[in-house]
Amino acid sequence: MSVATNLDAVRARILAAEQAAGRPAGSVRLIAVSKEQPIDRVFAAHDHGATDFGENTAQGLVEKAEAFARAGREARFHFIGRLQRNKVNTVLRHAAMVHSVDRIEVAEALSKRSADARLRVLLQVNLGREAQKGGVEVEAAVGLARQVAGLPGLELAGLMGIPPADVDPSPFFAALAELSRALVATPEGARATELSMGMTQDFEIAIRHGATLVRVGTAIFGDRPPHGAVG
Ligand SMILES: *Cc1c(COP(=O)(O)O)cnc(C)c1O
């Protein structure tokens, strides 16, 4: 299947899920997760109207963003991976939104260098308490959100989460949606309405639970090339 065909299919599924949830068409933004994909496939998605792309490493972000710039293409890049403090400059230069802030040190490093750029950030929440996954613990999320909201140069835009693999994701999405409502009810979080949840396996379920951003890779681009392949 071509990228264009896949993209059409994903858009149709998003629309159907919005309708099934009684939500307005267009209330969910699709982020095409382009990590590890060859640039020609990513350009194909852009040619077919994709405007937002997700990368999970600083190197991948730089490579894709610079390829777009060289080609005179405009797009928004989202950083969705583990964020290291020494990569903060790189991420700031190329990303419009960071989905993976999970500790105050990283937020402060972003804030210090962001100046008046107003980087939009999401707090990543560790929904399944998994040691191998990033994210702040559920109980600590609202506290961290309040701290991040007070930092200059950043706009606290909402929350992101990834449920554990191979189990029903519904309770985890419901928990993140509940946390989002709690955050939005605080003065600091009133504008933090974005909810980044849902991937290829589960984006329709996430939309049912209120996702505003879905991060979809495989359903658009096909399987990622094996590691080490030249793209
Ligand atoms: C890779 C990745 C995705 C996309 O995963 P697919 O299953 O290919 O849709 C979404 N979010 C994050 C954080 C990822 O690392």
mmCIF file of C-alpha atoms and ligand atoms in Angstrom:
data_model
loop_
_atom_site.group_PDB
_atom_site.id
_atom_site.type_symbol
_atom_site.label_atom_id
_atom_site.label_comp_id
_atom_site.label_asym_id
_atom_site.label_seq_id
_atom_site.Cartn_x
_atom_site.Cartn_y
_atom_site.Cartn_z
ATOM 1 C CA MET A 1 0.000 0.000 0.000
ATOM 2 C CA SER A 2 1.214 3.484 -0.776
ATOM 3 C CA VAL A 3 1.706 6.061 1.938
ATOM 4 C CA ALA A 4 -1.073 8.156 0.379
ATOM 5 C CA THR A 5 -3.534 5.256 0.473
ATOM 6 C CA ASN A 6 -2.608 4.433 4.053
ATOM 7 C CA LEU A 7 -2.952 8.064 5.085
ATOM 8 C CA ASP A 8 -6.428 8.252 3.554
ATOM 9 C CA ALA A 9 -7.423 5.107 5.431
ATOM 10 C CA VAL A 10 -6.115 6.436 8.766
ATOM 11 C CA ARG A 11 -7.914 9.759 8.236
ATOM 12 C CA ALA A 12 -11.158 7.927 7.495
ATOM 13 C CA ARG A 13 -10.761 5.874 10.668
ATOM 14 C CA ILE A 14 -10.083 9.014 12.734
ATOM 15 C CA LEU A 15 -13.199 10.675 11.326
ATOM 16 C CA ALA A 16 -15.305 7.593 12.062
ATOM 17 C CA ALA A 17 -13.952 7.459 15.622
ATOM 18 C CA GLU A 18 -14.674 11.165 16.140
ATOM 19 C CA GLN A 19 -18.233 10.630 14.952
ATOM 20 C CA ALA A 20 -18.713 7.509 17.059
ATOM 21 C CA ALA A 21 -17.586 9.482 20.107
ATOM 22 C CA GLY A 22 -19.907 12.382 19.297
ATOM 23 C CA ARG A 23 -16.932 14.654 18.786
ATOM 24 C CA PRO A 24 -16.612 17.272 16.046
ATOM 25 C CA ALA A 25 -14.782 16.317 12.866
ATOM 26 C CA GLY A 26 -11.281 17.698 13.021
ATOM 27 C CA SER A 27 -11.031 17.633 16.813
ATOM 28 C CA VAL A 28 -8.213 15.089 16.606
ATOM 29 C CA ARG A 29 -4.907 16.018 15.019
ATOM 30 C CA LEU A 30 -2.915 13.279 13.322
ATOM 31 C CA ILE A 31 0.819 13.162 13.986
ATOM 32 C CA ALA A 32 2.537 10.982 11.387
ATOM 33 C CA VAL A 33 5.312 9.219 13.295
ATOM 34 C CA SER A 34 8.127 9.286 10.759
ATOM 35 C CA LYS A 35 10.870 7.872 12.999
ATOM 36 C CA GLU A 36 13.241 5.510 11.198
ATOM 37 C CA GLN A 37 11.386 5.954 7.902
ATOM 38 C CA PRO A 38 13.224 6.892 4.705
ATOM 39 C CA ILE A 39 12.745 10.521 3.785
ATOM 40 C CA ASP A 40 11.008 9.802 0.464
ATOM 41 C CA ARG A 41 8.133 8.121 2.326
ATOM 42 C CA VAL A 42 7.917 11.045 4.713
ATOM 43 C CA PHE A 43 7.855 13.498 1.792
ATOM 44 C CA ALA A 44 5.110 11.351 0.231
ATOM 45 C CA ALA A 45 3.002 11.842 3.360
ATOM 46 C CA HIS A 46 3.705 15.575 3.252
ATOM 47 C CA ASP A 47 2.708 15.688 -0.414
ATOM 48 C CA HIS A 48 -0.554 14.059 0.642
ATOM 49 C CA GLY A 49 -1.309 16.708 3.227
ATOM 50 C CA ALA A 50 0.386 15.517 6.416
ATOM 51 C CA THR A 51 1.473 18.579 8.394
ATOM 52 C CA ASP A 52 2.705 17.095 11.680
ATOM 53 C CA PHE A 53 5.480 14.547 12.102
ATOM 54 C CA GLY A 54 6.814 12.721 15.156
ATOM 55 C CA GLU A 55 10.416 11.741 15.871
ATOM 56 C CA ASN A 56 11.703 9.997 18.992
ATOM 57 C CA THR A 57 15.430 10.757 18.833
ATOM 58 C CA ALA A 58 17.263 14.052 18.558
ATOM 59 C CA GLN A 59 19.230 12.724 15.601
ATOM 60 C CA GLY A 60 16.120 11.640 13.727
ATOM 61 C CA LEU A 61 14.504 14.981 14.439
ATOM 62 C CA VAL A 62 17.480 16.917 13.042
ATOM 63 C CA GLU A 63 17.757 14.722 9.957
ATOM 64 C CA LYS A 64 14.096 15.010 9.052
ATOM 65 C CA ALA A 65 13.731 18.696 9.897
ATOM 66 C CA GLU A 66 16.835 19.611 7.912
ATOM 67 C CA ALA A 67 15.727 17.525 4.936
ATOM 68 C CA PHE A 68 12.416 19.386 4.979
ATOM 69 C CA ALA A 69 14.175 22.744 5.194
ATOM 70 C CA ARG A 70 16.508 21.899 2.304
ATOM 71 C CA ALA A 71 13.517 20.892 0.191
ATOM 72 C CA GLY A 72 11.679 24.113 1.066
ATOM 73 C CA ARG A 73 8.939 22.119 2.817
ATOM 74 C CA GLU A 74 7.144 23.366 5.906
ATOM 75 C CA ALA A 75 5.912 21.049 8.627
ATOM 76 C CA ARG A 76 5.587 20.834 12.376
ATOM 77 C CA PHE A 77 7.829 18.361 14.158
ATOM 78 C CA HIS A 78 6.907 16.752 17.451
ATOM 79 C CA PHE A 79 9.508 15.266 19.746
ATOM 80 C CA ILE A 80 8.013 12.117 21.267
ATOM 81 C CA GLY A 81 11.038 10.258 22.701
ATOM 82 C CA ARG A 82 13.100 10.235 25.869
ATOM 83 C CA LEU A 83 14.583 13.663 26.274
ATOM 84 C CA GLN A 84 18.120 14.062 27.531
ATOM 85 C CA ARG A 85 19.313 17.329 28.911
ATOM 86 C CA ASN A 86 22.250 17.545 26.520
ATOM 87 C CA LYS A 87 19.872 17.290 23.550
ATOM 88 C CA VAL A 88 17.675 20.143 24.653
ATOM 89 C CA ASN A 89 19.171 22.701 22.245
ATOM 90 C CA THR A 90 18.695 20.419 19.264
ATOM 91 C CA VAL A 91 15.133 19.641 20.172
ATOM 92 C CA LEU A 92 14.322 23.301 20.739
ATOM 93 C CA ARG A 93 15.697 24.260 17.364
ATOM 94 C CA HIS A 94 13.510 21.842 15.435
ATOM 95 C CA ALA A 95 10.447 20.823 17.442
ATOM 96 C CA ALA A 96 7.165 22.713 17.727
ATOM 97 C CA MET A 97 5.991 20.496 20.559
ATOM 98 C CA VAL A 98 7.691 18.169 23.036
ATOM 99 C CA HIS A 99 5.446 15.336 24.256
ATOM 100 C CA SER A 100 7.836 13.748 26.715
ATOM 101 C CA VAL A 101 8.657 16.129 29.565
ATOM 102 C CA ASP A 102 8.686 14.007 32.704
ATOM 103 C CA ARG A 103 10.985 15.736 35.166
ATOM 104 C CA ILE A 104 11.542 19.260 36.317
ATOM 105 C CA GLU A 105 15.235 19.265 35.328
ATOM 106 C CA VAL A 106 14.372 18.758 31.677
ATOM 107 C CA ALA A 107 11.597 21.338 31.810
ATOM 108 C CA GLU A 108 13.982 23.859 33.345
ATOM 109 C CA ALA A 109 16.642 23.169 30.722
ATOM 110 C CA LEU A 110 14.056 23.700 27.968
ATOM 111 C CA SER A 111 12.760 26.823 29.664
ATOM 112 C CA LYS A 112 16.201 28.355 30.066
ATOM 113 C CA ARG A 113 17.026 28.051 26.391
ATOM 114 C CA SER A 114 13.606 28.606 24.936
ATOM 115 C CA ALA A 115 13.560 32.339 25.747
ATOM 116 C CA ASP A 116 10.548 33.829 23.985
ATOM 117 C CA ALA A 117 9.993 30.868 21.656
ATOM 118 C CA ARG A 118 7.061 29.568 23.726
ATOM 119 C CA LEU A 119 7.703 25.903 23.154
ATOM 120 C CA ARG A 120 4.559 23.838 23.694
ATOM 121 C CA VAL A 121 5.170 20.942 26.068
ATOM 122 C CA LEU A 122 3.201 17.944 27.238
ATOM 123 C CA LEU A 123 3.924 16.013 30.404
ATOM 124 C CA GLN A 124 4.409 12.323 29.778
ATOM 125 C CA VAL A 125 2.663 10.198 32.381
ATOM 126 C CA ASN A 126 3.787 6.635 33.107
ATOM 127 C CA LEU A 127 0.337 5.062 32.966
ATOM 128 C CA GLY A 128 1.323 1.472 33.711
ATOM 129 C CA ARG A 129 4.113 2.193 36.211
ATOM 130 C CA GLU A 130 6.557 0.517 33.841
ATOM 131 C CA ALA A 131 10.229 0.860 34.785
ATOM 132 C CA GLN A 132 11.368 0.794 31.156
ATOM 133 C CA LYS A 133 9.060 3.639 30.103
ATOM 134 C CA GLY A 134 9.520 7.327 30.696
ATOM 135 C CA GLY A 135 6.904 9.456 32.363
ATOM 136 C CA VAL A 136 6.007 10.984 35.682
ATOM 137 C CA GLU A 137 3.966 8.863 38.088
ATOM 138 C CA VAL A 138 0.224 9.521 37.967
ATOM 139 C CA GLU A 139 0.168 10.852 41.546
ATOM 140 C CA ALA A 140 2.971 13.333 40.846
ATOM 141 C CA ALA A 141 1.677 14.602 37.510
ATOM 142 C CA VAL A 142 -0.456 17.529 38.621
ATOM 143 C CA GLY A 143 2.291 18.763 40.954
ATOM 144 C CA LEU A 144 4.872 18.649 38.171
ATOM 145 C CA ALA A 145 2.412 20.324 35.813
ATOM 146 C CA ARG A 146 2.039 23.250 38.208
ATOM 147 C CA GLN A 147 5.811 23.659 38.376
ATOM 148 C CA VAL A 148 6.193 23.473 34.586
ATOM 149 C CA ALA A 149 3.369 25.924 34.017
ATOM 150 C CA GLY A 150 5.316 28.515 36.005
ATOM 151 C CA LEU A 151 8.426 28.327 33.826
ATOM 152 C CA PRO A 152 9.063 31.086 31.281
ATOM 153 C CA GLY A 153 9.470 30.148 27.627
ATOM 154 C CA LEU A 154 7.208 27.105 27.878
ATOM 155 C CA GLU A 155 3.531 26.641 27.352
ATOM 156 C CA LEU A 156 2.106 23.707 29.246
ATOM 157 C CA ALA A 157 -0.181 22.272 26.579
ATOM 158 C CA GLY A 158 -1.366 19.012 28.143
ATOM 159 C CA LEU A 159 -0.535 15.376 28.815
ATOM 160 C CA MET A 160 0.799 12.363 26.946
ATOM 161 C CA GLY A 161 0.762 8.675 27.833
ATOM 162 C CA ILE A 162 1.442 5.209 26.440
ATOM 163 C CA PRO A 163 -0.450 2.246 27.932
ATOM 164 C CA PRO A 164 1.380 -1.033 28.570
ATOM 165 C CA ALA A 165 1.560 -3.346 25.551
ATOM 166 C CA ASP A 166 -0.696 -6.371 25.141
ATOM 167 C CA VAL A 167 -3.421 -5.391 27.585
ATOM 168 C CA ASP A 168 -6.701 -3.537 27.127
ATOM 169 C CA PRO A 169 -5.629 0.128 26.862
ATOM 170 C CA SER A 170 -9.067 1.522 27.824
ATOM 171 C CA PRO A 171 -8.529 1.873 31.591
ATOM 172 C CA PHE A 172 -5.194 3.594 30.971
ATOM 173 C CA PHE A 173 -6.663 6.059 28.491
ATOM 174 C CA ALA A 174 -9.542 6.689 30.896
ATOM 175 C CA ALA A 175 -7.061 7.373 33.698
ATOM 176 C CA LEU A 176 -5.113 9.865 31.566
ATOM 177 C CA ALA A 177 -8.336 11.602 30.537
ATOM 178 C CA GLU A 178 -9.343 11.888 34.184
ATOM 179 C CA LEU A 179 -5.945 13.317 35.059
ATOM 180 C CA SER A 180 -6.353 15.789 32.222
ATOM 181 C CA ARG A 181 -9.699 16.961 33.613
ATOM 182 C CA ALA A 182 -8.100 17.403 37.039
ATOM 183 C CA LEU A 183 -5.269 19.424 35.526
ATOM 184 C CA VAL A 184 -7.534 21.639 33.449
ATOM 185 C CA ALA A 185 -9.540 22.388 36.602
ATOM 186 C CA THR A 186 -6.474 24.012 38.208
ATOM 187 C CA PRO A 187 -5.651 27.660 37.467
ATOM 188 C CA GLU A 188 -2.206 26.726 36.125
ATOM 189 C CA GLY A 189 -3.562 24.020 33.856
ATOM 190 C CA ALA A 190 -6.606 25.775 32.470
ATOM 191 C CA ARG A 191 -5.156 25.851 28.953
ATOM 192 C CA ALA A 192 -3.436 22.471 29.083
ATOM 193 C CA THR A 193 -6.163 20.766 27.097
ATOM 194 C CA GLU A 194 -4.147 18.599 24.706
ATOM 195 C CA LEU A 195 -4.266 14.857 25.247
ATOM 196 C CA SER A 196 -1.667 12.919 23.252
ATOM 197 C CA MET A 197 -2.610 9.253 23.308
ATOM 198 C CA GLY A 198 -3.189 6.488 20.791
ATOM 199 C CA MET A 199 -0.911 4.783 18.271
ATOM 200 C CA THR A 200 -1.468 2.377 15.365
ATOM 201 C CA GLN A 201 -2.863 -0.372 17.616
ATOM 202 C CA ASP A 202 -5.262 1.699 19.640
ATOM 203 C CA PHE A 203 -5.876 5.197 18.281
ATOM 204 C CA GLU A 204 -9.606 4.698 17.837
ATOM 205 C CA ILE A 205 -9.961 3.681 21.479
ATOM 206 C CA ALA A 206 -7.896 6.709 22.493
ATOM 207 C CA ILE A 207 -10.189 8.991 20.484
ATOM 208 C CA ARG A 208 -13.177 7.528 22.289
ATOM 209 C CA HIS A 209 -11.480 8.561 25.541
ATOM 210 C CA GLY A 210 -10.784 12.109 24.375
ATOM 211 C CA ALA A 211 -7.421 12.100 22.575
ATOM 212 C CA THR A 212 -6.714 15.377 20.767
ATOM 213 C CA LEU A 213 -3.409 14.207 19.274
ATOM 214 C CA VAL A 214 -2.812 10.685 17.964
ATOM 215 C CA ARG A 215 0.690 9.482 17.091
ATOM 216 C CA VAL A 216 0.470 6.987 14.243
ATOM 217 C CA GLY A 217 3.471 5.451 12.489
ATOM 218 C CA THR A 218 3.042 1.921 11.190
ATOM 219 C CA ALA A 219 -0.499 2.352 9.846
ATOM 220 C CA ILE A 220 0.760 5.186 7.625
ATOM 221 C CA PHE A 221 4.278 4.173 6.664
ATOM 222 C CA GLY A 222 4.211 0.405 7.090
ATOM 223 C CA ASP A 223 6.688 -1.453 9.254
ATOM 224 C CA ARG A 224 9.796 0.472 10.157
ATOM 225 C CA PRO A 225 12.893 -0.721 8.289
ATOM 226 C CA PRO A 226 15.126 -3.087 10.271
ATOM 227 C CA HIS A 227 17.755 -1.331 12.357
ATOM 228 C CA GLY A 228 20.912 -0.592 10.428
ATOM 229 C CA ALA A 229 19.121 -0.316 7.090
ATOM 230 C CA VAL A 230 20.117 2.746 5.119
ATOM 231 C CA GLY A 231 17.214 5.050 4.505
HETATM 232 C C1 LIG B 1 6.902 4.816 17.565
HETATM 233 C C2 LIG B 1 5.992 5.630 18.389
HETATM 234 C C3 LIG B 1 4.653 5.836 17.994
HETATM 235 C C4 LIG B 1 4.040 5.232 16.747
HETATM 236 O O1 LIG B 1 3.903 3.846 16.872
HETATM 237 P P1 LIG B 1 3.094 2.969 15.783
HETATM 238 O O2 LIG B 1 2.720 1.756 16.530
HETATM 239 O O3 LIG B 1 4.056 2.708 14.672
HETATM 240 O O4 LIG B 1 1.935 3.758 15.339
HETATM 241 C C5 LIG B 1 3.863 6.633 18.801
HETATM 242 N N1 LIG B 1 4.343 7.196 19.926
HETATM 243 C C6 LIG B 1 5.613 7.018 20.333
HETATM 244 C C7 LIG B 1 6.080 7.691 21.589
HETATM 245 C C8 LIG B 1 6.477 6.230 19.587
HETATM 246 O O5 LIG B 1 7.739 6.060 20.003
#
